[in-house]
mmCIF file of C-alpha atoms in Angstrom:
data_model
loop_
_atom_site.group_PDB
_atom_site.id
_atom_site.type_symbol
_atom_site.label_atom_id
_atom_site.label_comp_id
_atom_site.label_asym_id
_atom_site.label_seq_id
_atom_site.Cartn_x
_atom_site.Cartn_y
_atom_site.Cartn_z
ATOM 1 C CA MET W 16 266.969 97.888 196.875
ATOM 2 C CA SER W 17 263.699 99.363 196.828
ATOM 3 C CA GLU W 18 259.951 97.335 197.172
ATOM 4 C CA THR W 19 259.689 98.633 193.484
ATOM 5 C CA ASP W 20 262.789 97.239 192.307
ATOM 6 C CA ASN W 21 262.112 93.671 193.771
ATOM 7 C CA ASN W 22 258.813 93.412 192.015
ATOM 8 C CA ASN W 23 260.267 94.222 188.735
ATOM 9 C CA ALA W 24 262.894 92.008 188.943
ATOM 10 C CA ALA W 25 260.676 89.212 189.946
ATOM 11 C CA GLU W 26 258.138 90.367 186.691
ATOM 12 C CA GLU W 27 260.897 89.982 184.907
ATOM 13 C CA ALA W 28 262.107 86.287 186.370
ATOM 14 C CA VAL W 29 258.756 85.189 185.423
ATOM 15 C CA GLU W 30 258.189 86.492 181.767
ATOM 16 C CA GLY W 31 261.808 85.008 181.182
ATOM 17 C CA GLY W 32 260.906 81.519 182.476
ATOM 18 C CA ALA W 33 257.613 81.527 180.683
ATOM 19 C CA PRO W 34 259.200 81.022 177.074
ATOM 20 C CA ARG W 35 261.559 78.638 178.276
ATOM 21 C CA ARG W 36 258.626 76.285 179.414
ATOM 22 C CA ASN W 37 256.483 76.988 176.190
ATOM 23 C CA PHE W 38 259.923 75.846 174.288
ATOM 24 C CA LYS W 39 259.772 72.625 176.317
ATOM 25 C CA LYS W 40 256.050 71.565 175.644
ATOM 26 C CA LEU W 41 256.891 72.044 172.005
ATOM 27 C CA ILE W 42 259.941 69.713 172.029
ATOM 28 C CA ILE W 43 258.044 67.252 173.855
ATOM 29 C CA ILE W 44 255.236 67.566 171.461
ATOM 30 C CA ALA W 45 257.073 67.155 168.745
ATOM 31 C CA VAL W 46 258.940 64.048 169.975
ATOM 32 C CA VAL W 47 255.623 62.716 170.938
ATOM 33 C CA LEU W 48 254.385 63.825 167.180
ATOM 34 C CA LEU W 49 257.631 61.915 165.286
ATOM 35 C CA LEU W 50 256.952 58.634 167.627
ATOM 36 C CA VAL W 51 253.605 58.645 166.599
ATOM 37 C CA GLY W 52 253.954 59.044 163.206
ATOM 38 C CA GLY W 53 257.122 57.137 162.826
ATOM 39 C CA GLY W 54 254.801 53.947 164.315
ATOM 40 C CA GLY W 55 252.333 54.784 162.045
ATOM 41 C CA PHE W 56 254.481 54.937 158.987
ATOM 42 C CA TYR W 57 256.131 51.471 160.171
ATOM 43 C CA TYR W 58 252.703 49.991 160.703
ATOM 44 C CA TRP W 59 251.412 51.116 157.147
ATOM 45 C CA ARG W 60 254.860 50.277 155.346
ATOM 46 C CA SER W 61 254.491 46.855 156.901
ATOM 47 C CA ARG W 62 250.889 46.067 155.734
ATOM 48 C CA SER W 63 251.904 47.645 152.304
ATOM 49 C CA ALA W 64 254.542 45.073 151.786
ATOM 50 C CA ALA W 65 252.565 42.037 153.088
ATOM 51 C CA ALA W 66 249.993 43.023 150.379
ATOM 52 C CA THR W 67 252.347 43.190 147.860
ATOM 53 C CA GLU W 68 253.779 39.578 148.594
ATOM 54 C CA ALA W 69 250.471 38.291 149.003
ATOM 55 C CA THR W 70 249.825 39.823 145.260
ATOM 56 C CA GLU W 71 253.154 38.431 144.121
ATOM 57 C CA GLU W 72 252.315 35.084 145.040
ATOM 58 C CA THR W 73 248.868 34.889 143.667
ATOM 59 C CA ASP W 74 249.870 36.466 140.148
ATOM 60 C CA ALA W 75 252.876 33.733 140.117
ATOM 61 C CA LYS W 76 250.683 30.541 140.851
ATOM 62 C CA PRO W 77 248.530 30.886 137.721
ATOM 63 C CA THR W 78 251.817 31.589 135.742
ATOM 64 C CA LYS W 79 253.445 28.115 136.986
ATOM 65 C CA ALA W 80 250.112 26.225 136.072
ATOM 66 C CA ALA W 81 249.788 28.203 132.598
ATOM 67 C CA THR W 82 253.731 27.212 132.187
ATOM 68 C CA GLU W 83 253.173 23.534 133.029
ATOM 69 C CA LYS W 84 250.037 23.283 131.055
ATOM 70 C CA LYS W 85 251.994 24.663 127.923
ATOM 71 C CA SER W 86 254.869 22.358 129.002
ATOM 72 C CA LYS W 87 252.558 19.404 128.516
ATOM 73 C CA ALA W 88 251.020 20.405 125.326
ATOM 74 C CA LYS W 89 254.532 20.950 123.904
ATOM 75 C CA LYS W 90 255.838 17.796 124.825
ATOM 76 C CA PRO W 91 256.938 15.765 121.713
ATOM 77 C CA VAL W 92 255.251 12.520 121.038
ATOM 78 C CA ASP W 93 257.236 9.836 120.557
ATOM 79 C CA ASP W 94 257.128 8.187 116.998
ATOM 80 C CA SER W 95 257.378 4.834 118.652
ATOM 81 C CA GLU W 96 254.167 5.583 120.297
ATOM 82 C CA GLU W 97 252.252 6.780 117.433
ATOM 83 C CA GLU W 98 253.050 3.617 115.745
ATOM 84 C CA GLU W 99 252.306 1.164 118.620
ATOM 85 C CA GLU W 100 248.767 3.182 118.431
ATOM 86 C CA ASP W 101 248.257 2.925 114.746
ATOM 87 C CA SER W 102 249.423 -0.756 114.362
ATOM 88 C CA PRO W 103 247.286 -3.866 115.177
ATOM 89 C CA PRO W 104 247.708 -5.438 118.200
ATOM 90 C CA LYS W 105 250.328 -8.376 117.960
ATOM 91 C CA LYS W 106 249.172 -11.973 119.014
ATOM 92 C CA SER W 107 250.781 -13.243 122.005
ATOM 93 C CA GLY W 108 252.387 -16.342 122.338
ATOM 94 C CA THR W 109 250.018 -17.895 124.351
ATOM 95 C CA LEU W 110 247.228 -17.034 121.174
ATOM 96 C CA LYS W 111 249.368 -17.994 118.787
ATOM 97 C CA SER W 112 249.896 -21.333 120.208
ATOM 98 C CA ALA W 113 246.407 -21.673 120.799
ATOM 99 C CA LEU W 114 245.662 -21.414 116.934
ATOM 100 C CA PRO W 115 246.055 -24.887 114.744
ATOM 101 C CA LYS W 116 248.199 -25.276 111.778
ATOM 102 C CA ASP W 117 246.076 -26.137 109.637
ATOM 103 C CA GLY W 118 247.294 -25.347 105.713
ATOM 104 C CA ASP W 119 246.709 -28.994 104.569
ATOM 105 C CA VAL W 120 242.923 -29.096 105.868
ATOM 106 C CA LYS W 121 240.591 -29.664 103.221
ATOM 107 C CA LYS W 122 237.157 -30.696 105.296
ATOM 108 C CA VAL W 123 236.284 -29.814 108.790
ATOM 109 C CA ILE W 124 234.390 -32.970 110.795
ATOM 110 C CA GLU W 125 231.870 -31.524 113.927
ATOM 111 C CA LEU W 126 232.283 -34.490 116.041
ATOM 112 C CA PRO W 127 229.037 -35.060 119.006
ATOM 113 C CA PRO W 128 229.274 -32.870 122.201
ATOM 114 C CA PHE W 129 232.030 -34.131 124.457
ATOM 115 C CA ILE W 130 230.699 -34.464 128.316
ATOM 116 C CA VAL W 131 233.321 -36.093 130.603
ATOM 117 C CA ASN W 132 233.668 -36.295 134.145
ATOM 118 C CA LEU W 133 237.338 -34.791 135.149
ATOM 119 C CA ALA W 134 239.940 -36.292 137.485
ATOM 120 C CA ASP W 135 239.502 -33.658 140.065
ATOM 121 C CA THR W 136 239.375 -35.555 143.780
ATOM 122 C CA ASP W 137 238.252 -32.594 145.992
ATOM 123 C CA ASN W 138 234.435 -32.178 144.053
ATOM 124 C CA ALA W 139 233.124 -34.117 141.037
ATOM 125 C CA ARG W 140 233.479 -31.858 137.936
ATOM 126 C CA TYR W 141 232.961 -32.431 134.354
ATOM 127 C CA LEU W 142 233.727 -30.566 131.105
ATOM 128 C CA ARG W 143 231.614 -30.344 128.423
ATOM 129 C CA MET W 144 232.916 -30.011 124.886
ATOM 130 C CA THR W 145 232.632 -29.481 121.414
ATOM 131 C CA VAL W 146 235.755 -29.992 118.658
ATOM 132 C CA SER W 147 235.883 -30.498 115.250
ATOM 133 C CA LEU W 148 238.528 -32.370 113.080
ATOM 134 C CA GLY W 149 240.275 -30.574 110.246
ATOM 135 C CA VAL W 150 241.261 -33.511 107.890
ATOM 136 C CA GLY W 151 243.232 -33.792 104.465
ATOM 137 C CA GLY W 152 243.730 -36.232 102.119
ATOM 138 C CA ASP W 153 243.201 -35.866 98.187
ATOM 139 C CA ASP W 154 240.413 -33.779 98.046
ATOM 140 C CA GLY W 155 238.670 -34.136 101.504
ATOM 141 C CA SER W 156 235.232 -35.070 99.642
ATOM 142 C CA GLU W 157 235.062 -38.512 101.073
ATOM 143 C CA LYS W 158 232.727 -38.808 103.916
ATOM 144 C CA PRO W 159 234.532 -40.910 107.131
ATOM 145 C CA ASP W 160 233.114 -43.765 107.991
ATOM 146 C CA GLN W 161 231.452 -44.728 111.552
ATOM 147 C CA LEU W 162 234.614 -46.618 112.755
ATOM 148 C CA PHE W 163 236.491 -43.805 112.093
ATOM 149 C CA MET W 164 234.315 -41.414 114.225
ATOM 150 C CA THR W 165 233.985 -43.942 117.044
ATOM 151 C CA ARG W 166 237.902 -44.331 117.019
ATOM 152 C CA VAL W 167 238.706 -41.041 117.217
ATOM 153 C CA ARG W 168 236.111 -40.273 120.028
ATOM 154 C CA ASN W 169 237.048 -42.899 122.016
ATOM 155 C CA ALA W 170 240.765 -41.809 122.006
ATOM 156 C CA MET W 171 239.824 -38.121 123.042
ATOM 157 C CA LEU W 172 237.789 -39.288 125.649
ATOM 158 C CA ALA W 173 240.755 -41.228 127.307
ATOM 159 C CA VAL W 174 242.734 -37.938 127.271
ATOM 160 C CA LEU W 175 239.942 -35.839 128.294
ATOM 161 C CA SER W 176 239.182 -38.191 131.282
ATOM 162 C CA GLU W 177 242.617 -37.980 133.046
ATOM 163 C CA LYS W 178 242.292 -34.078 133.168
ATOM 164 C CA THR W 179 241.682 -31.998 136.170
ATOM 165 C CA SER W 180 239.728 -28.676 135.897
ATOM 166 C CA ASP W 181 242.760 -26.938 136.976
ATOM 167 C CA GLU W 182 245.184 -28.473 134.035
ATOM 168 C CA ILE W 183 242.695 -27.019 131.315
ATOM 169 C CA LEU W 184 241.017 -23.796 132.325
ATOM 170 C CA THR W 185 243.952 -22.057 131.646
ATOM 171 C CA ALA W 186 245.170 -20.961 127.990
ATOM 172 C CA GLU W 187 248.271 -22.900 128.032
ATOM 173 C CA GLY W 188 246.322 -25.838 129.549
ATOM 174 C CA LYS W 189 243.579 -25.635 126.921
ATOM 175 C CA ALA W 190 246.516 -25.198 124.013
ATOM 176 C CA LYS W 191 248.189 -28.492 125.389
ATOM 177 C CA LEU W 192 245.070 -30.418 125.487
ATOM 178 C CA ARG W 193 244.734 -29.180 122.096
ATOM 179 C CA LYS W 194 247.909 -30.720 120.935
ATOM 180 C CA GLU W 195 247.001 -34.150 123.014
ATOM 181 C CA LEU W 196 243.683 -34.511 121.366
ATOM 182 C CA LEU W 197 245.513 -34.145 118.052
ATOM 183 C CA LYS W 198 248.161 -36.919 118.616
ATOM 184 C CA ALA W 199 245.377 -39.436 120.153
ATOM 185 C CA ALA W 200 242.974 -38.518 117.110
ATOM 186 C CA GLN W 201 246.109 -39.173 114.708
ATOM 187 C CA ALA W 202 246.711 -42.055 116.323
ATOM 188 C CA ALA W 203 243.478 -43.640 116.464
ATOM 189 C CA SER W 204 243.115 -43.675 112.406
ATOM 190 C CA ASP W 205 245.120 -43.260 109.424
ATOM 191 C CA GLU W 206 242.538 -42.539 106.772
ATOM 192 C CA PRO W 207 241.380 -39.772 106.889
ATOM 193 C CA GLU W 208 244.212 -37.878 108.416
ATOM 194 C CA VAL W 209 243.343 -35.714 110.946
ATOM 195 C CA GLN W 210 245.774 -32.619 110.443
ATOM 196 C CA ALA W 211 244.004 -30.159 112.748
ATOM 197 C CA ILE W 212 241.993 -30.053 116.313
ATOM 198 C CA TYR W 213 239.485 -26.868 116.481
ATOM 199 C CA ILE W 214 237.806 -26.564 120.144
ATOM 200 C CA THR W 215 234.249 -24.889 119.287
ATOM 201 C CA ASP W 216 232.653 -25.043 122.868
ATOM 202 C CA PHE W 217 234.437 -25.439 126.269
ATOM 203 C CA ILE W 218 232.317 -25.387 129.758
ATOM 204 C CA VAL W 219 233.870 -26.435 132.914
ATOM 205 C CA GLN W 220 231.747 -27.292 135.825
ATOM 206 C CA LEU W 221 232.957 -25.885 139.004
#
């Protein structure tokens, strides 16, 4: 083979190999572009999905709050609750027991204030109390005499001086004291008949 033939063969080999190398480069570039594009698309989809979830949660919260608010607003009002609000407060048992039964009272007589040393042993305490008597009789017009007033006060002082502050400071204690004072007043005198006791002033010095 001549030198010219060898040169021609070498040139053909070089020309034949160049397209192959270019094709490989194109494939590599295409693969890289696909990888980069795929990664970018995945990143974009992830961010888009996260933003969509955040928007849905934000929209759902006001909706839930509005639903709860509407639910509270539409809550039916129990008829018994309306009746309780409109009806006057009922008297408790303690308050009822503190009110004297004075259906037969014809006249009220106010006694001078009592100032009594109580029976407390830890400290000296005193009671200042004003009492009115509800008396009966035919018409209640007869004025009670001094003997009646003295007997009633003496009987009441005997009851008060035996009491401690703990016994008379509660509502129950006051109701019990009023009943005891009524019994003492009724036992002290028959005429005029004492029907009720009204405590109009009550102060305990502690």
